[in-house]
XYZ file of C-alpha atoms in Angstrom:
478
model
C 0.000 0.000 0.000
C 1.720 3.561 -0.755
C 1.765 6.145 2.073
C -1.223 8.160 2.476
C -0.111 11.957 1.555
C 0.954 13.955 4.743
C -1.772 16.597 5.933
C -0.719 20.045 5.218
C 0.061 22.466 8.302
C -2.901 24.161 8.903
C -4.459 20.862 8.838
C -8.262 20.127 10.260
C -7.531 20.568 14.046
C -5.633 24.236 13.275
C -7.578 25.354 10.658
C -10.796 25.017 12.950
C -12.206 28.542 13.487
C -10.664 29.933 16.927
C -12.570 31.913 19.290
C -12.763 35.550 18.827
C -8.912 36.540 19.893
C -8.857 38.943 23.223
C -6.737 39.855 25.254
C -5.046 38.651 27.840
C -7.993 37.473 30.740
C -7.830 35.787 34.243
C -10.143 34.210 35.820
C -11.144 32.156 38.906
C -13.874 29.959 39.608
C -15.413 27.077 40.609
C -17.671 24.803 38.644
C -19.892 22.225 38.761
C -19.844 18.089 38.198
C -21.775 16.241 35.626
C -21.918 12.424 35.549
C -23.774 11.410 32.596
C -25.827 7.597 32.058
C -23.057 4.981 32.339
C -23.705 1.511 31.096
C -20.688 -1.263 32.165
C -18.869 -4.644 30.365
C -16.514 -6.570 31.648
C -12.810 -5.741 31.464
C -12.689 -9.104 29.330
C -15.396 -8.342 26.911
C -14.903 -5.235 24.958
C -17.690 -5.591 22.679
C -19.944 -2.697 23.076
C -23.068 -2.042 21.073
C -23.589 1.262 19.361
C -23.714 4.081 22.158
C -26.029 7.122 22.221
C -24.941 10.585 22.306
C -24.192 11.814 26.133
C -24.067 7.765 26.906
C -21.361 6.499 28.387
C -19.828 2.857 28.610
C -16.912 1.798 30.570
C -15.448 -1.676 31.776
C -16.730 -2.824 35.302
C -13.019 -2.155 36.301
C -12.773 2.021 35.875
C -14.536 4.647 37.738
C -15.553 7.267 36.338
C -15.639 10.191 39.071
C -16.207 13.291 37.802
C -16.379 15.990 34.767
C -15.015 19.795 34.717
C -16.173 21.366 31.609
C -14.325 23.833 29.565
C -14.473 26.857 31.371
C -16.939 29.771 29.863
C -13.861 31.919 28.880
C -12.554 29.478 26.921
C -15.883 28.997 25.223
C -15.052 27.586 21.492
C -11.616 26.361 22.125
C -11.182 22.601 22.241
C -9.327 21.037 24.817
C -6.111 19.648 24.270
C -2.895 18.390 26.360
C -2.099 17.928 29.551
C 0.911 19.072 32.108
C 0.763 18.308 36.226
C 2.833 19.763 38.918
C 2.249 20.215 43.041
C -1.642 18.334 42.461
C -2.369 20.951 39.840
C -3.696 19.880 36.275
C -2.979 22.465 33.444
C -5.055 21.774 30.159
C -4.188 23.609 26.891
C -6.961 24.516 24.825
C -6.852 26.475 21.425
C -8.000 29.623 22.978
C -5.022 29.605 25.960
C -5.253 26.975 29.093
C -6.574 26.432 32.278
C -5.727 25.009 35.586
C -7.043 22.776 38.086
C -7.282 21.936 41.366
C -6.817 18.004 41.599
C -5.852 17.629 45.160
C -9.305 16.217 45.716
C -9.576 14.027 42.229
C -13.441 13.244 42.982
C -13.519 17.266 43.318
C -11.303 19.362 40.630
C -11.816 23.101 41.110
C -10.918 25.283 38.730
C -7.430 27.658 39.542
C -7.686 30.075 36.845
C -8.005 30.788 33.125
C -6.078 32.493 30.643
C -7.314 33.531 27.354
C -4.696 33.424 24.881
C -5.629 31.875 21.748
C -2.850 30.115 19.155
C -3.497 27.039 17.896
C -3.829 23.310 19.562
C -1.058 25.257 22.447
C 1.170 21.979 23.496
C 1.614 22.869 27.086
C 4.431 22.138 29.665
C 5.570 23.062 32.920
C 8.511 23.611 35.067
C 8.788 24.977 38.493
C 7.447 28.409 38.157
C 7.138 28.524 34.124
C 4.799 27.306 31.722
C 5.321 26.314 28.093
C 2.964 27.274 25.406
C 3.278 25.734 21.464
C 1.756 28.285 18.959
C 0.879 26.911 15.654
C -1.634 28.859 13.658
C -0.392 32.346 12.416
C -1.185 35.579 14.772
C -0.744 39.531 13.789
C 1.609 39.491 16.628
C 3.112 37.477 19.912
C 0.390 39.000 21.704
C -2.868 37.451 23.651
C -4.983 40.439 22.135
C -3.400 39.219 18.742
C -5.270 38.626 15.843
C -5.662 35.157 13.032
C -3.262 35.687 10.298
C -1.890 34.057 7.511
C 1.426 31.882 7.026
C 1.658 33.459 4.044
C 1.957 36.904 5.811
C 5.826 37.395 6.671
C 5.176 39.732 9.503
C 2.855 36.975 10.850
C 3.808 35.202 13.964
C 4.225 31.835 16.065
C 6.372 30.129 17.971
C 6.787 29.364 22.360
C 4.568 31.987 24.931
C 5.987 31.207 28.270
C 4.730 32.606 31.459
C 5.024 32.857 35.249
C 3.048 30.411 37.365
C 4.360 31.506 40.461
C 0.942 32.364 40.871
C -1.196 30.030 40.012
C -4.012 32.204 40.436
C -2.658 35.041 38.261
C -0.144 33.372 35.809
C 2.108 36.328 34.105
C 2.973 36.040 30.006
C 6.764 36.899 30.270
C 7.973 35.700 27.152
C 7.954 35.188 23.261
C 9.855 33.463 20.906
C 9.572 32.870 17.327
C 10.374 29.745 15.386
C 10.395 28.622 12.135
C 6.785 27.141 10.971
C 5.913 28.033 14.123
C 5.384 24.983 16.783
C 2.834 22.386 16.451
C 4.335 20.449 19.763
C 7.192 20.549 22.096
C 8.869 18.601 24.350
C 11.040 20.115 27.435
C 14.512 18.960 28.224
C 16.593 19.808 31.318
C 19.767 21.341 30.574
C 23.002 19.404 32.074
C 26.621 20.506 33.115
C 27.011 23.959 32.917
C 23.664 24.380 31.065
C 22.128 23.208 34.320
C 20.288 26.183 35.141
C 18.589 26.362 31.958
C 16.105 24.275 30.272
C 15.415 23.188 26.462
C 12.508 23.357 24.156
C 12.551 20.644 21.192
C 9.866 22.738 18.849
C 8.657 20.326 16.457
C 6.651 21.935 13.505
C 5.907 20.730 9.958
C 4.472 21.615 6.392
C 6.595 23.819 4.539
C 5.323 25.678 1.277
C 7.420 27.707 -0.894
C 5.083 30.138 -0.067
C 5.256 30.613 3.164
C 8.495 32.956 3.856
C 8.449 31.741 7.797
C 8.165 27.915 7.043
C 10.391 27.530 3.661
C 11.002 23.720 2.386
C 13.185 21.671 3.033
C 12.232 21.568 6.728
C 14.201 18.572 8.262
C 15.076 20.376 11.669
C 13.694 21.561 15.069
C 14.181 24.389 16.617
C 15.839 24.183 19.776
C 15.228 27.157 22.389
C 17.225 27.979 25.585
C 15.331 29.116 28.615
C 17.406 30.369 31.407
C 14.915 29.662 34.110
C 16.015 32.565 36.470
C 15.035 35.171 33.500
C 12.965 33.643 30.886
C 12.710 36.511 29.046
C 16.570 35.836 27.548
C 14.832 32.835 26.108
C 15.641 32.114 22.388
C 16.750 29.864 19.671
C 20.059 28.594 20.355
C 20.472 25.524 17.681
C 18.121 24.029 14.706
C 19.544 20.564 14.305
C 18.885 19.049 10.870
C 17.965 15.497 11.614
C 17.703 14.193 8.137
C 20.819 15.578 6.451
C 21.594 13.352 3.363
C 25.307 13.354 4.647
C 26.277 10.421 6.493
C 23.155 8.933 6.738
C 21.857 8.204 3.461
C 18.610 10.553 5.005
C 15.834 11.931 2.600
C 14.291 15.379 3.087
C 10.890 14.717 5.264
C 8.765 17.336 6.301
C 8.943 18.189 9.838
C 8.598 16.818 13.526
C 5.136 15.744 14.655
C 6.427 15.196 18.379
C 9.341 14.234 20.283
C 9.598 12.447 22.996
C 12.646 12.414 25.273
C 14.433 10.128 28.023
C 16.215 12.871 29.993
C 17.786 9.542 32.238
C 19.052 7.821 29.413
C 19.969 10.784 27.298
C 17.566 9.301 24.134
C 14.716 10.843 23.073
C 11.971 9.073 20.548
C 10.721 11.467 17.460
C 7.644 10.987 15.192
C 8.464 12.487 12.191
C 5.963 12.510 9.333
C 6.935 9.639 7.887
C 9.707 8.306 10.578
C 10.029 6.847 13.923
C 13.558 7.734 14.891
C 16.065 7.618 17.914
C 17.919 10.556 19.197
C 21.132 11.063 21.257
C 20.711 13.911 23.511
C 23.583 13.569 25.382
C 24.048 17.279 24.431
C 20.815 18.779 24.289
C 21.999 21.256 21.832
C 23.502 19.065 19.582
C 20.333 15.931 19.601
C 22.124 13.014 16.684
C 19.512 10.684 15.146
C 21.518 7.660 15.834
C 18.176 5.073 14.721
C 15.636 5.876 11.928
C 12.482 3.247 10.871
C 9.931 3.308 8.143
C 6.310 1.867 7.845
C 5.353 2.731 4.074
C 2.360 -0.532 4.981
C 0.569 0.842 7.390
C 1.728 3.933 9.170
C 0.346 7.226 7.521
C 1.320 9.769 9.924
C 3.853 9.276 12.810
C 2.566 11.007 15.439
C 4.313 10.282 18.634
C 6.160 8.272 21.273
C 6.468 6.239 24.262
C 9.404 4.823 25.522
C 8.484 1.669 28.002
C 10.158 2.155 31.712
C 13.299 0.261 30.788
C 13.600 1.896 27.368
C 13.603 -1.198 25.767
C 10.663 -0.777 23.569
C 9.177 2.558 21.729
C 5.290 2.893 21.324
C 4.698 4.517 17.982
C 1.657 6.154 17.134
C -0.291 6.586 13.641
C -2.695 9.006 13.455
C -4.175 8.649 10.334
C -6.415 11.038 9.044
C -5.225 13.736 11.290
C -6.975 12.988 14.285
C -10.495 14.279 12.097
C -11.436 10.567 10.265
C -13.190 7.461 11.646
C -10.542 5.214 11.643
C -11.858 2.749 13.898
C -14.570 0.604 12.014
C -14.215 -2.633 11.049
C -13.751 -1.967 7.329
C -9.938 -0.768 8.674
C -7.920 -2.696 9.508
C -6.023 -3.329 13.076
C -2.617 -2.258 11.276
C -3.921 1.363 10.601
C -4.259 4.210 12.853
C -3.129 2.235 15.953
C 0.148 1.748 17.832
C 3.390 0.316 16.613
C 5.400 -1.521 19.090
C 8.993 -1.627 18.760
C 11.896 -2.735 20.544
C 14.943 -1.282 21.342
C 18.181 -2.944 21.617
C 21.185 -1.395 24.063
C 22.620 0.134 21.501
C 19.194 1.917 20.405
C 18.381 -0.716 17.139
C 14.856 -0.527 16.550
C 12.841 -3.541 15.250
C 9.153 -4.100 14.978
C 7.473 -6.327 17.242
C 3.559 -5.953 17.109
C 0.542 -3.234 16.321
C -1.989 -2.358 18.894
C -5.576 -1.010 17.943
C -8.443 -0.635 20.643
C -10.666 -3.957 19.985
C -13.837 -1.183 20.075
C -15.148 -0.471 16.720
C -16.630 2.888 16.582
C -19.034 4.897 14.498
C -18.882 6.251 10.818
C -19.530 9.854 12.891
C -17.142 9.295 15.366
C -13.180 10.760 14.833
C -11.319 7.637 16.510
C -7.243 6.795 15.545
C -4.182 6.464 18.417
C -3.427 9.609 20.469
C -1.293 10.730 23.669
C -1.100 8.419 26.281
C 1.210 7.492 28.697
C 2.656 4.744 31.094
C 1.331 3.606 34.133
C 4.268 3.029 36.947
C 4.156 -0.646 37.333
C 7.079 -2.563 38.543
C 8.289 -5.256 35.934
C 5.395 -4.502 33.370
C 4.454 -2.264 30.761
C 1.605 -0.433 31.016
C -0.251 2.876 29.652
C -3.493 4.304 29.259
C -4.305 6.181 25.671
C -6.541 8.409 24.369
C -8.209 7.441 21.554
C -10.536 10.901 20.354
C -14.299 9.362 20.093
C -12.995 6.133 20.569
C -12.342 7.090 24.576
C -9.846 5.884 26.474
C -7.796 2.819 26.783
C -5.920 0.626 29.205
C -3.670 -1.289 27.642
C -0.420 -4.158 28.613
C 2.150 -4.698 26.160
C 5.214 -6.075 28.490
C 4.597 -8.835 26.030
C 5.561 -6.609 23.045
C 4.022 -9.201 20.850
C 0.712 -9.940 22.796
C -0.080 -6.417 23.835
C -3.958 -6.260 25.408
C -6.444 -3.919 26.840
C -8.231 -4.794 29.942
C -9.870 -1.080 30.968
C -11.664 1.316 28.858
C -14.085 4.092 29.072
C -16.100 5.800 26.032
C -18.575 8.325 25.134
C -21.492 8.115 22.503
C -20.705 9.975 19.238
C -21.474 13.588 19.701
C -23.887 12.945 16.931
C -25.573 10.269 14.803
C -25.967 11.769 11.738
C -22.429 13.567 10.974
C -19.031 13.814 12.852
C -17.921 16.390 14.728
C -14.761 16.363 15.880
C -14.331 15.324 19.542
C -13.423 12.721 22.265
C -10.211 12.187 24.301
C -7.545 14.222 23.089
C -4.782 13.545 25.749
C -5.197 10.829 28.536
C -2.425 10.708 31.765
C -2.138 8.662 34.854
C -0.978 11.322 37.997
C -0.841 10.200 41.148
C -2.932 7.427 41.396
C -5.740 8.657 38.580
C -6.376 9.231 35.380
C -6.865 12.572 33.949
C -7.922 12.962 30.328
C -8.542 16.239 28.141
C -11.656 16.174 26.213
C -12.118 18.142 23.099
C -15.495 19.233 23.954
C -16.383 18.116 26.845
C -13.646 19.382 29.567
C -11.615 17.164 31.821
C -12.574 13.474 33.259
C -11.036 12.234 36.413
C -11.310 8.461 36.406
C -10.132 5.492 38.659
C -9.228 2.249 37.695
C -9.653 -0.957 39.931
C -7.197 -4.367 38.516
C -4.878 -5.665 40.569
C -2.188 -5.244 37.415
C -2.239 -1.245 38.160
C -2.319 -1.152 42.151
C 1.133 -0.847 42.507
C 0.917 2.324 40.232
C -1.594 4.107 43.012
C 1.996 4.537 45.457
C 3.911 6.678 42.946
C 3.904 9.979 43.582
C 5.531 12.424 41.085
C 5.750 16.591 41.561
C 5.859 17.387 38.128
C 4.991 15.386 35.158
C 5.559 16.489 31.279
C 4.438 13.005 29.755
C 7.086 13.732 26.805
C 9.473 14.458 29.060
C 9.599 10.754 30.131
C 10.376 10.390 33.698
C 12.197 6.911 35.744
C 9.451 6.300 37.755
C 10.704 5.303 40.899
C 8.249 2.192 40.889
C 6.677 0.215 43.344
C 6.638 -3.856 43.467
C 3.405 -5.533 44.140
């Protein structure tokens, strides 16, 4: 089968019309929780019949405690990823981000809200900064800035970072521009004498010769330095070409999807269009792609990655059709828009192993294909829970890289019968002993899950989690 064609930058999920852009606005409130119908199936027995809209199904083996929807200020600006620190949740959206209370997971409280809009805004934290990824064109690096166009050469995107020292009243304390702008990013801590500063990979992608801020070839990231005592010196210190033909034997791609990096190991994992590849990062300036794989079959778009807790296999993701396409009926098959499992030798040698899809077929109105997920600390297995858009969530084991199987799942009904509209889980986390997930529409779920395989999980405690920024769990045995 040839490749599907890669989705152009201002694909469906940044082309979507943004909120009216304002400026910069704080708020803080409290809201309400809603616990729609739930209907239940085993953990075993994942066949679920056709759900309604609002209806919700889950295996006997999750709990489903409560909803926070979007706040009102955010009103028209999907929910996206996810970032934790000190019991806080904060949940980009394409009109700025929120954050949340979850010291009481049965009881999130809203923190604050900043309206900020910019695209899908990737979000990060660390210590009293937060990262935000603009990737749809603004008049300026403002929060009061307007929609513009790529091909506009005074138009702009790039990192916002801001001031969380205040939760309550975070501070926008810094811009920086880079080239197409950034879809994702992933933070890495400096080392040595860069210890006091900290790295953002920028991945971006889809280059047009018309576009005088995103020219082709585009086979780099951009690479910023944040000096976390003044932020404001932030700014693009390196833009690594990762496919150069020399050396390598490389071919031009397109751009960075995601990256997802090791900081313990010094290897970071990078979806790249049309590549899953390995990356030294030994120096975080100077990242070496020292493993590259293809998967012309059945992978359309790489999308991201997931090292396992030993780093000695890589979950890839496909998302094909851009996150935007029912992807999960049975008229596709397993081998598209799901997981790829690798494993990774010592001396980072990639080799496929298996493909994971969720065993749930979905609706023709329903967006469904593999998302952001991430692991569950387990001692001795492998473990992670994935967001799947309309398709929900997923619970999934694949320490058996070639028998990997879900035992936990929760799902909504379509958000309508009769056409789709894009929606469902967009990022999906386990914090602390819960599961947090970012729906598009519908705000953030707090879940539990009951199995004696993810117990141990509920006594690791982390400060601060950036999923891509991988951590070593200190784990817990049973």
């Amino acid at each position: 089968m040839t490749k599907s064609s890669r989705p152009p930058r201002r694909g469906l999920r940044t082309a979507l019309a943004l909120a009216g852009a304002a400026a910069l606005t704080i708020t803080t409130a409290t809201t309400g929780l809603a616990t729609p119908d739930t209907t239940e199936a085993n953990a075993g027995d994942m066949a679920v019949a056709q759900l309604a809209p609002g209806e919700i199904s889950k295996s006997k083996n999750i709990k489903h405690l409560a909803n926070l929807p979007i706040p009102d200020v955010l009103a028209g600006g999907y929910g996206t990823d996810l970032a934790f620190q000190d019991d806080l949740a904060f949940i980009g959206s394409y009109n700025g981000f929120w954050v949340v209370d979850v010291s009481k997971p049965s009881k999130p409280k809203i923190v604050s809200t900043v309206l900020c809009p910019g695209g899908q805004a990737d979000i990060t934290v660390d210590g009293d900064l937060l990262f935000l990824s603009v990737d749809a064109p603004r008049t300026d690096d403002s929060c009061s800035s307007q929609a513009s166009n790529a091909a506009d050469p005074t138009a702009w995107e790039g990192m916002r970072i801001f001031d969380i020292s205040d939760v309550r009243n975070p501070r926008y304390v810094a811009a920086v521009q880079t080239d197409c702008g950034s879809h994702t990013h992933t933070l890495v801590p400096g080392t040595g004498k860069n210890k006091k500063n900290v790295y953002l990979y920028v991945s971006s992608y889809g280059p047009r010769d018309t576009f005088p801020n995103c020219q082709p070839p585009h086979d780099s990231i951009s690479i910023v330095e944040v000096p976390v005592k003044q932020p404001h010196k932030a700014k693009v210190v390196a833009k690594p070409d990762l496919f150069a033909a020399d050396g390598g034997g490389y071919t031009n791609t397109s751009g960075c999807h995601d990256i997802t990096a090791y900081p313990e190991k010094k290897i970071a994992a990078g979806a790249c269009m049309g590549d899953g590849i390995i990356l030294d990062i030994k120096d975080p300036v100077k990242p070496k792609v020292v493993e590259r794989v293809r998967d012309t079959e059945n992978f359309a778009f790489w999308h991201s990655a997931t090292f396992s807790q030993d780093a000695d296999k890589v979950v890839f993701t496909d998302e094909l059709g851009g996150g935007g396409a029912a992807t999960c009926l049975d008229t596709i098959p397993d081998t598209k828009g799901a997981n790829a499992i690798y494993d990774l030798s010592k001396k980072n040698k990639l080799s496929f192993t298996s493909y994971f899809k969720i065993p749930r077929d979905q609706g023709t109105t329903e967006n469904c294909v593999a998302h952001n997920g991430s692991l569950v600390p387990v001692k001795g297995k492998d473990i992670m829970v994935q967001a799947w858009y309309q398709g929900g969530l997923s619970v999934w084991d694949f320490t058996k890289s070639n028998q990997p199987e879900e035992f936990a799942y929760f799902e909504r009904g379509p958000i309508s019968e009769e056409r789709l509209i894009l929606g469902g889980a967009w990022s999906t986390y386990y914090y602390n002993g819960h599961i947090y997930s970012s729906d598009i529409t519908e705000g953030l779920d707090v879940l539990k899950i009951d199995d004696k395989r993810t117990k141990p999980a509920e006594k690791v405690k982390m400060d601060t989690l950036n999923v891509q920024t991988q951590p070593k769990y200190k784990t817990k045995g049973r």
